[in-house]
Amino acid sequence: MAREIAKYAIKYLIKTPKAGSIPETFSEDLSKKVLHFHRRLPGYQPTHLIRLRNLAQSWGVAEILIKDESTRFGLGAFKVLGGSYAVARLLCQKLGIDIQTIDFDYLTSDAVRKRVGHITLATATDGNHGRGVAWAAEQLGLQAMIYMPKGTARSRVENIRCHGGTVEVTALNYDDTVRLCSRRARENGWHVIQDTAWEGYEDIPRWIMQGYMTICVEAVSQMREQGVNRPTHVFIQAGVGAFAGAMVGYLARLFQDDTPCFIIMEPNNAACLFSSAIAGDGLPRNVTGDLSTIMAGLACGEPNPFAWNILWDFVRCFICCDDFVSANGIRILANPLKGDESVEAGESGSVGVGLLDLLANNADFGVLKQALKIGPGANVLFFNTEGATDPENYREILWHGKYPSMTYK
Ligand SMILES: Cc1ncc(COP(=O)(O)O)c(C=O)c1O
């Protein structure tokens, strides 16, 4: 049954994970191959796993670990890992070759260009995914046609145009923009590189999710290097749920004897996974409307059905919240305790830390905290999935306290 902490506009559902069988899609073996592919991309560097020891002590948990994707390939977000892998798989499929057998340079060669001909990639995006696809197209000498929902921040449009992508900002919400993009691609013979799936369109979204595994492979190895065996709690923010599905799929498989507690977070106005969870029958549900939230990357109303199946099986808690939680996360990460590192987190990257602040420090969240067993034994893993991709809003949040905390006393 869903519960509400009405004073703070937070709803959550705790469920007992079913621990069903874990799809092969996220095997350790494949994750190594994906990492091998990313390592050959120009500019590859593993992103940092930031350990906030003083914050962990202050909030009464063993570890707070933040996998900081804000620096991934200099593109401000993790998304390029999925887009680049999917585009490369698509090219390899056209060429009839195995991705393991080629160098990235080969894919950019004239020989390949001659064999595959002129290719245009098309996608709908709230910013980060389109930036990753435009970057991959630029690297490979392909065209990119990018559709964005209404209200998209100018900086996010510019971040795509500067990689040569053609951008159209629509008058539609995210999900209708996905449909528009798919229609235009059909009419024009473009290749859709979308991170959500529908009937008959499953390979590319699956490749995108597999591309995200590099984050987990790096994070687990960095954790072990720092003497932390495993995460006990993993907070994951979700839009269509592809990112969360990949993280849960990989980690549940890797730690199958002692599965971490997975917590999925969404904005109140775009909580399609939460709505699916409360329906209780294991089927995905859509939400509609303009999906308005500062967490632009999470403003999606229709779950990725493949990701949803994984989340339904393995997630312990679905939770949705208002924008102030994300804004608090931004402020906390940018202003660390003495001795901790500061982290630039964008609106979709910071929500987990904003939420842990409430759980750790606010008696109204005591029941939830206890149900999730958040305490001195908890190794908590977060993903800062983006940096300040809307710098104006980021500054307003930090400098002028936009979206003020509802817990300010
Ligand atoms: C920064 C950021 N975080 C998280 C997500 C959520 O990913 P997904 O839509 O796969 O759930 C997105 C999606 O665009 C994003 O841009």
Short mmCIF file of C-alpha atoms and ligand atoms in Angstrom, two decimals:
data_model
loop_
_atom_site.label_atom_id
_atom_site.label_comp_id
_atom_site.label_asym_id
_atom_site.label_seq_id
_atom_site.Cartn_x
_atom_site.Cartn_y
_atom_site.Cartn_z
CA MET A 1 0.00 0.00 0.00
CA ALA A 2 1.26 3.46 -0.88
CA ARG A 3 1.94 5.87 1.95
CA GLU A 4 2.20 9.62 1.98
CA ILE A 5 4.21 12.07 4.03
CA ALA A 6 1.76 14.80 3.10
CA LYS A 7 3.60 17.65 4.85
CA TYR A 8 6.46 17.21 2.36
CA ALA A 9 4.45 16.01 -0.65
CA ILE A 10 6.25 12.68 -0.65
CA LYS A 11 4.65 9.35 -1.54
CA TYR A 12 6.22 5.93 -1.35
CA LEU A 13 5.52 2.27 -1.72
CA ILE A 14 7.52 -0.45 -0.01
CA LYS A 15 7.33 -3.88 -1.51
CA THR A 16 9.02 -7.21 -1.03
CA PRO A 17 11.22 -7.81 -4.06
CA LYS A 18 10.29 -11.01 -5.84
CA ALA A 19 13.89 -11.75 -6.83
CA GLY A 20 12.88 -13.27 -10.13
CA SER A 21 15.38 -14.55 -12.64
CA ILE A 22 17.82 -11.91 -13.84
CA PRO A 23 18.01 -11.38 -17.59
CA GLU A 24 21.22 -12.43 -19.33
CA THR A 25 21.12 -8.96 -20.87
CA PHE A 26 23.13 -7.65 -17.91
CA SER A 27 25.69 -10.42 -17.49
CA GLU A 28 29.13 -9.63 -16.12
CA ASP A 29 30.66 -11.04 -19.25
CA LEU A 30 28.76 -8.64 -21.50
CA SER A 31 29.45 -5.71 -19.18
CA LYS A 32 33.19 -6.26 -19.69
CA LYS A 33 32.71 -6.15 -23.45
CA VAL A 34 30.73 -2.93 -23.18
CA LEU A 35 33.45 -1.36 -21.06
CA HIS A 36 36.02 -2.52 -23.60
CA PHE A 37 34.04 -0.68 -26.30
CA HIS A 38 33.80 2.56 -24.29
CA ARG A 39 37.52 2.46 -23.48
CA ARG A 40 38.27 2.79 -27.18
CA LEU A 41 36.16 5.94 -27.60
CA PRO A 42 38.08 9.22 -27.90
CA GLY A 43 38.41 10.87 -24.48
CA TYR A 44 37.34 7.90 -22.36
CA GLN A 45 38.13 8.25 -18.66
CA PRO A 46 36.36 6.48 -15.81
CA THR A 47 34.29 8.96 -13.81
CA HIS A 48 35.06 9.39 -10.11
CA LEU A 49 33.42 7.56 -7.25
CA ILE A 50 33.26 10.24 -4.59
CA ARG A 51 33.27 9.16 -0.96
CA LEU A 52 31.67 11.66 1.41
CA ARG A 53 33.02 10.35 4.71
CA ASN A 54 32.05 13.31 6.89
CA LEU A 55 28.54 13.49 5.51
CA ALA A 56 28.16 9.74 6.09
CA GLN A 57 29.25 10.14 9.69
CA SER A 58 26.99 13.12 10.21
CA TRP A 59 23.97 11.31 8.73
CA GLY A 60 24.62 8.07 10.62
CA VAL A 61 25.44 5.71 7.77
CA ALA A 62 28.63 3.79 7.01
CA GLU A 63 29.27 5.20 3.53
CA ILE A 64 27.91 7.78 1.12
CA LEU A 65 29.32 7.02 -2.32
CA ILE A 66 28.51 9.10 -5.37
CA LYS A 67 29.31 7.88 -8.85
CA ASP A 68 29.79 11.26 -10.51
CA GLU A 69 28.64 11.13 -14.12
CA SER A 70 28.72 14.92 -14.51
CA THR A 71 32.13 14.61 -16.17
CA ARG A 72 31.45 11.71 -18.56
CA PHE A 73 33.25 12.45 -21.86
CA GLY A 74 32.93 16.16 -21.04
CA LEU A 75 29.22 15.93 -21.92
CA GLY A 76 27.70 16.64 -18.52
CA ALA A 77 25.81 13.35 -18.12
CA PHE A 78 25.97 9.54 -18.34
CA LYS A 79 23.67 9.21 -21.33
CA VAL A 80 26.34 9.06 -24.02
CA LEU A 81 27.36 5.61 -22.74
CA GLY A 82 24.07 4.18 -23.97
CA GLY A 83 23.75 6.20 -27.19
CA SER A 84 27.30 5.53 -28.38
CA TYR A 85 27.08 1.79 -27.74
CA ALA A 86 23.70 1.50 -29.47
CA VAL A 87 24.82 3.47 -32.53
CA ALA A 88 27.97 1.35 -32.82
CA ARG A 89 25.90 -1.85 -32.50
CA LEU A 90 23.57 -0.58 -35.20
CA LEU A 91 26.48 0.10 -37.57
CA CYS A 92 27.99 -3.30 -36.82
CA GLN A 93 24.65 -4.94 -37.52
CA LYS A 94 24.50 -3.20 -40.92
CA LEU A 95 28.07 -4.26 -41.64
CA GLY A 96 27.46 -7.81 -40.44
CA ILE A 97 30.40 -7.70 -37.99
CA ASP A 98 30.86 -8.31 -34.27
CA ILE A 99 31.46 -5.14 -32.23
CA GLN A 100 34.22 -6.94 -30.31
CA THR A 101 36.28 -7.40 -33.42
CA ILE A 102 36.55 -3.78 -34.53
CA ASP A 103 38.31 -0.61 -33.49
CA PHE A 104 36.28 2.54 -33.10
CA ASP A 105 38.52 4.08 -35.78
CA TYR A 106 37.29 1.47 -38.22
CA LEU A 107 33.70 2.67 -37.73
CA THR A 108 34.77 6.20 -38.67
CA SER A 109 36.62 5.07 -41.80
CA ASP A 110 35.73 5.88 -45.42
CA ALA A 111 35.37 2.17 -46.11
CA VAL A 112 32.54 1.94 -43.60
CA ARG A 113 30.96 5.17 -44.85
CA LYS A 114 30.87 3.72 -48.37
CA ARG A 115 29.31 0.46 -47.19
CA VAL A 116 26.59 1.90 -44.95
CA GLY A 117 25.82 5.02 -47.00
CA HIS A 118 24.22 8.16 -45.64
CA ILE A 119 22.68 7.64 -42.20
CA THR A 120 20.60 10.01 -40.11
CA LEU A 121 20.00 9.20 -36.45
CA ALA A 122 16.84 10.56 -34.83
CA THR A 123 15.86 10.79 -31.21
CA ALA A 124 13.61 12.58 -28.74
CA THR A 125 15.28 13.85 -25.61
CA ASP A 126 14.99 16.15 -22.65
CA GLY A 127 18.63 17.01 -23.26
CA ASN A 128 21.23 14.53 -22.13
CA HIS A 129 20.39 11.56 -24.34
CA GLY A 130 20.19 13.78 -27.44
CA ARG A 131 23.53 15.33 -26.58
CA GLY A 132 25.06 11.85 -26.38
CA VAL A 133 23.51 10.78 -29.69
CA ALA A 134 24.63 14.01 -31.41
CA TRP A 135 28.14 13.45 -30.04
CA ALA A 136 28.20 9.85 -31.30
CA ALA A 137 26.93 11.00 -34.73
CA GLU A 138 29.64 13.67 -34.84
CA GLN A 139 32.34 11.12 -34.00
CA LEU A 140 31.09 8.74 -36.67
CA GLY A 141 30.33 11.30 -39.40
CA LEU A 142 26.55 10.71 -39.29
CA GLN A 143 23.65 13.20 -39.16
CA ALA A 144 21.55 13.67 -36.01
CA MET A 145 17.97 14.96 -35.86
CA ILE A 146 16.97 15.73 -32.30
CA TYR A 147 13.43 16.48 -31.02
CA MET A 148 12.93 18.13 -27.63
CA PRO A 149 9.82 18.74 -25.52
CA LYS A 150 8.30 22.17 -24.88
CA GLY A 151 9.96 24.26 -22.20
CA THR A 152 13.43 22.84 -22.86
CA ALA A 153 16.19 25.10 -21.45
CA ARG A 154 18.19 27.00 -24.10
CA SER A 155 21.48 25.69 -22.75
CA ARG A 156 20.35 22.11 -23.38
CA VAL A 157 19.49 22.94 -27.01
CA GLU A 158 22.88 24.62 -27.51
CA ASN A 159 24.69 21.62 -26.02
CA ILE A 160 23.28 19.52 -28.87
CA ARG A 161 23.71 22.06 -31.67
CA CYS A 162 27.40 22.43 -30.85
CA HIS A 163 27.88 18.77 -31.83
CA GLY A 164 26.23 19.37 -35.20
CA GLY A 165 22.79 17.98 -34.27
CA THR A 166 19.72 19.60 -35.83
CA VAL A 167 17.27 20.43 -33.05
CA GLU A 168 13.52 20.95 -33.14
CA VAL A 169 11.85 22.02 -29.91
CA THR A 170 8.24 20.81 -30.12
CA ALA A 171 5.08 22.08 -28.44
CA LEU A 172 4.60 18.63 -26.89
CA ASN A 173 5.52 16.81 -23.69
CA TYR A 174 8.31 14.21 -23.68
CA ASP A 175 6.24 11.15 -24.56
CA ASP A 176 4.40 12.85 -27.44
CA THR A 177 7.77 14.12 -28.67
CA VAL A 178 9.00 10.51 -28.77
CA ARG A 179 5.98 9.62 -30.95
CA LEU A 180 6.55 12.61 -33.24
CA CYS A 181 10.21 11.67 -33.67
CA SER A 182 9.33 8.08 -34.48
CA ARG A 183 6.76 9.22 -37.09
CA ARG A 184 9.18 11.65 -38.74
CA ALA A 185 11.88 8.96 -38.80
CA ARG A 186 9.51 6.54 -40.53
CA GLU A 187 8.61 9.17 -43.15
CA ASN A 188 12.24 10.08 -43.82
CA GLY A 189 14.05 6.76 -43.48
CA TRP A 190 16.01 7.81 -40.38
CA HIS A 191 17.21 5.45 -37.64
CA VAL A 192 15.54 6.03 -34.26
CA ILE A 193 17.96 5.80 -31.32
CA GLN A 194 15.45 5.91 -28.46
CA ASP A 195 15.97 4.88 -24.84
CA THR A 196 12.47 3.59 -24.42
CA ALA A 197 11.01 0.52 -26.08
CA TRP A 198 7.71 -0.39 -27.71
CA GLU A 199 6.44 -3.41 -29.59
CA GLY A 200 8.74 -4.15 -32.48
CA TYR A 201 11.34 -1.61 -31.28
CA GLU A 202 13.44 -3.45 -28.73
CA ASP A 203 17.03 -3.95 -29.89
CA ILE A 204 18.22 -0.36 -29.71
CA PRO A 205 16.72 0.41 -26.27
CA ARG A 206 18.26 -2.83 -24.99
CA TRP A 207 21.68 -1.84 -26.37
CA ILE A 208 21.30 1.57 -24.76
CA MET A 209 20.64 -0.05 -21.38
CA GLN A 210 23.58 -2.38 -21.84
CA GLY A 211 25.75 0.65 -22.60
CA TYR A 212 24.93 2.05 -19.15
CA MET A 213 26.54 -0.99 -17.47
CA THR A 214 29.95 0.66 -17.76
CA ILE A 215 28.91 2.93 -14.86
CA CYS A 216 28.36 -0.07 -12.58
CA VAL A 217 31.47 -1.92 -13.67
CA GLU A 218 33.60 1.13 -12.87
CA ALA A 219 31.72 1.87 -9.62
CA VAL A 220 32.02 -1.65 -8.20
CA SER A 221 35.71 -1.83 -8.97
CA GLN A 222 36.30 1.66 -7.48
CA MET A 223 34.33 0.70 -4.40
CA ARG A 224 36.43 -2.41 -3.88
CA GLU A 225 39.63 -0.42 -4.34
CA GLN A 226 38.44 1.78 -1.46
CA GLY A 227 37.74 -1.23 0.73
CA VAL A 228 33.94 -1.17 0.43
CA ASN A 229 32.67 -4.63 -0.44
CA ARG A 230 29.23 -3.87 -1.75
CA PRO A 231 26.49 -1.25 -1.64
CA THR A 232 23.68 -2.13 0.75
CA HIS A 233 21.39 0.65 -0.56
CA VAL A 234 21.23 2.00 -4.10
CA PHE A 235 19.17 5.15 -4.80
CA ILE A 236 18.33 5.47 -8.50
CA GLN A 237 16.42 8.28 -10.21
CA ALA A 238 14.18 7.37 -13.11
CA GLY A 239 12.49 8.84 -16.16
CA VAL A 240 11.44 5.97 -18.43
CA GLY A 241 13.45 3.68 -16.12
CA ALA A 242 16.06 2.48 -18.65
CA PHE A 243 18.94 3.73 -16.53
CA ALA A 244 17.46 2.29 -13.33
CA GLY A 245 16.66 -1.02 -15.08
CA ALA A 246 20.26 -1.36 -16.20
CA MET A 247 21.71 -0.51 -12.77
CA VAL A 248 19.31 -2.87 -10.96
CA GLY A 249 19.74 -5.62 -13.58
CA TYR A 250 23.51 -5.52 -13.31
CA LEU A 251 23.81 -5.11 -9.52
CA ALA A 252 21.09 -7.65 -8.65
CA ARG A 253 22.92 -10.18 -10.80
CA LEU A 254 26.34 -9.40 -9.39
CA PHE A 255 25.20 -9.45 -5.75
CA GLN A 256 22.57 -12.15 -6.06
CA ASP A 257 23.37 -13.70 -2.68
CA ASP A 258 22.93 -10.43 -0.87
CA THR A 259 20.90 -8.15 -3.11
CA PRO A 260 21.11 -4.44 -2.26
CA CYS A 261 17.99 -2.50 -1.33
CA PHE A 262 17.02 -0.60 -4.50
CA ILE A 263 15.11 2.67 -4.13
CA ILE A 264 13.64 4.26 -7.27
CA MET A 265 12.97 7.99 -7.22
CA GLU A 266 10.76 10.08 -9.53
CA PRO A 267 9.27 13.59 -9.59
CA ASN A 268 5.63 13.76 -8.41
CA ASN A 269 4.43 15.07 -11.79
CA ALA A 270 6.05 12.28 -13.81
CA ALA A 271 5.84 9.26 -11.53
CA CYS A 272 5.00 6.53 -14.05
CA LEU A 273 6.99 3.80 -12.29
CA PHE A 274 5.47 4.64 -8.92
CA SER A 275 2.01 4.56 -10.56
CA SER A 276 2.84 1.20 -12.09
CA ALA A 277 4.01 -0.11 -8.72
CA ILE A 278 0.88 0.96 -6.86
CA ALA A 279 -1.33 -0.67 -9.51
CA GLY A 280 0.18 -3.86 -8.10
CA ASP A 281 -0.36 -6.26 -11.01
CA GLY A 282 3.15 -6.04 -12.48
CA LEU A 283 1.99 -4.16 -15.58
CA PRO A 284 3.37 -0.73 -16.52
CA ARG A 285 1.14 2.35 -16.33
CA ASN A 286 1.46 5.72 -18.07
CA VAL A 287 0.91 9.14 -16.57
CA THR A 288 -0.03 12.14 -18.72
CA GLY A 289 -0.02 15.93 -18.54
CA ASP A 290 2.84 18.35 -19.05
CA LEU A 291 5.04 16.39 -16.58
CA SER A 292 6.44 19.65 -15.28
CA THR A 293 9.44 19.44 -12.94
CA ILE A 294 12.94 20.90 -12.68
CA MET A 295 14.19 17.30 -12.94
CA ALA A 296 13.94 17.52 -16.74
CA GLY A 297 15.73 14.21 -17.32
CA LEU A 298 13.07 12.46 -15.24
CA ALA A 299 10.06 14.14 -16.89
CA CYS A 300 8.77 11.03 -18.68
CA GLY A 301 5.27 9.59 -18.37
CA GLU A 302 5.64 6.17 -20.02
CA PRO A 303 7.86 3.42 -18.59
CA ASN A 304 10.29 1.45 -20.72
CA PRO A 305 8.48 -1.93 -20.51
CA PHE A 306 11.64 -4.03 -20.48
CA ALA A 307 13.14 -1.92 -17.68
CA TRP A 308 9.86 -1.97 -15.80
CA ASN A 309 9.86 -5.78 -15.61
CA ILE A 310 13.26 -5.73 -13.92
CA LEU A 311 12.29 -2.95 -11.53
CA TRP A 312 9.04 -4.67 -10.57
CA ASP A 313 10.97 -7.79 -9.60
CA PHE A 314 13.89 -6.32 -7.69
CA VAL A 315 13.00 -2.90 -6.28
CA ARG A 316 12.25 -2.49 -2.58
CA CYS A 317 10.88 1.06 -2.62
CA PHE A 318 9.32 3.37 -5.21
CA ILE A 319 9.21 6.97 -4.08
CA CYS A 320 8.20 10.28 -5.62
CA CYS A 321 8.81 13.81 -4.46
CA ASP A 322 8.64 17.50 -5.33
CA ASP A 323 11.34 19.69 -6.79
CA PHE A 324 12.53 21.05 -3.44
CA VAL A 325 14.12 17.66 -2.66
CA SER A 326 16.27 17.86 -5.77
CA ALA A 327 17.13 21.51 -5.06
CA ASN A 328 18.23 20.57 -1.54
CA GLY A 329 20.42 17.82 -2.97
CA ILE A 330 22.08 20.39 -5.26
CA ARG A 331 22.75 22.73 -2.32
CA ILE A 332 24.10 19.97 -0.08
CA LEU A 333 26.45 18.55 -2.73
CA ALA A 334 27.75 21.98 -3.73
CA ASN A 335 28.41 22.98 -0.09
CA PRO A 336 30.04 19.95 1.53
CA LEU A 337 31.07 19.45 5.12
CA LYS A 338 34.68 20.38 5.80
CA GLY A 339 36.97 17.69 4.44
CA ASP A 340 34.43 16.32 1.94
CA GLU A 341 34.61 17.02 -1.79
CA SER A 342 32.02 19.26 -3.44
CA VAL A 343 29.98 17.82 -6.31
CA GLU A 344 28.28 19.70 -9.14
CA ALA A 345 24.94 17.97 -9.46
CA GLY A 346 22.14 19.00 -11.81
CA GLU A 347 18.45 18.75 -11.03
CA SER A 348 18.10 15.11 -12.13
CA GLY A 349 21.37 14.11 -10.47
CA SER A 350 20.86 15.39 -6.95
CA VAL A 351 17.50 14.03 -5.85
CA GLY A 352 18.89 11.00 -4.01
CA VAL A 353 21.03 13.05 -1.68
CA GLY A 354 18.09 15.42 -1.05
CA LEU A 355 16.04 12.40 -0.09
CA LEU A 356 18.64 10.85 2.21
CA ASP A 357 18.83 14.20 4.01
CA LEU A 358 15.13 13.83 4.86
CA LEU A 359 15.49 10.20 5.87
CA ALA A 360 18.53 10.80 8.03
CA ASN A 361 17.48 14.01 9.72
CA ASN A 362 13.71 14.29 9.87
CA ALA A 363 11.56 12.38 12.35
CA ASP A 364 8.62 12.46 9.92
CA PHE A 365 10.57 9.98 7.81
CA GLY A 366 11.34 7.61 10.72
CA VAL A 367 8.97 4.83 9.59
CA LEU A 368 10.39 4.83 6.06
CA LYS A 369 13.97 4.97 7.35
CA GLN A 370 13.33 1.97 9.55
CA ALA A 371 11.60 0.01 6.80
CA LEU A 372 14.60 0.57 4.54
CA LYS A 373 17.07 -0.23 7.36
CA ILE A 374 19.05 2.91 6.81
CA GLY A 375 21.53 3.11 9.66
CA PRO A 376 25.17 2.64 10.71
CA GLY A 377 25.65 -0.47 8.52
CA ALA A 378 24.44 1.18 5.31
CA ASN A 379 26.76 1.65 2.34
CA VAL A 380 24.67 4.02 0.25
CA LEU A 381 25.37 4.40 -3.45
CA PHE A 382 24.05 7.33 -5.52
CA PHE A 383 24.49 8.25 -9.16
CA ASN A 384 25.01 11.91 -9.92
CA THR A 385 23.66 11.44 -13.42
CA GLU A 386 24.26 15.01 -14.59
CA GLY A 387 26.10 18.22 -13.83
CA ALA A 388 24.64 21.72 -14.14
CA THR A 389 23.11 21.20 -17.60
CA ASP A 390 20.82 24.20 -16.99
CA PRO A 391 23.39 26.60 -15.47
CA GLU A 392 20.92 29.46 -14.99
CA ASN A 393 18.55 27.37 -12.90
CA TYR A 394 21.48 25.79 -11.05
CA ARG A 395 22.73 29.24 -10.04
CA GLU A 396 19.28 30.41 -8.97
CA ILE A 397 18.96 27.34 -6.73
CA LEU A 398 22.37 27.91 -5.14
CA TRP A 399 22.57 31.68 -4.99
CA HIS A 400 18.98 32.67 -4.35
CA GLY A 401 17.49 29.57 -2.76
CA LYS A 402 15.01 28.85 -5.56
CA TYR A 403 12.75 25.87 -4.68
CA PRO A 404 13.31 26.39 -0.95
CA SER A 405 13.49 23.52 1.45
CA MET A 406 10.17 22.59 3.03
CA THR A 407 12.04 21.48 6.12
CA TYR A 408 13.64 24.87 6.88
CA LYS A 409 13.01 25.71 10.51
C1 LIG B 1 20.40 13.29 -15.87
C2 LIG B 1 19.47 12.15 -16.02
N1 LIG B 1 19.29 11.33 -14.99
C3 LIG B 1 18.45 10.28 -15.07
C4 LIG B 1 17.73 10.04 -16.23
C5 LIG B 1 16.76 8.91 -16.25
O1 LIG B 1 17.00 7.94 -17.20
P1 LIG B 1 15.81 7.04 -17.73
O2 LIG B 1 14.94 7.90 -18.60
O3 LIG B 1 16.45 5.95 -18.45
O4 LIG B 1 15.04 6.59 -16.53
C6 LIG B 1 17.90 10.89 -17.33
C7 LIG B 1 17.17 10.65 -18.58
O5 LIG B 1 17.23 11.42 -19.52
C8 LIG B 1 18.78 11.97 -17.23
O6 LIG B 1 18.98 12.82 -18.24
#
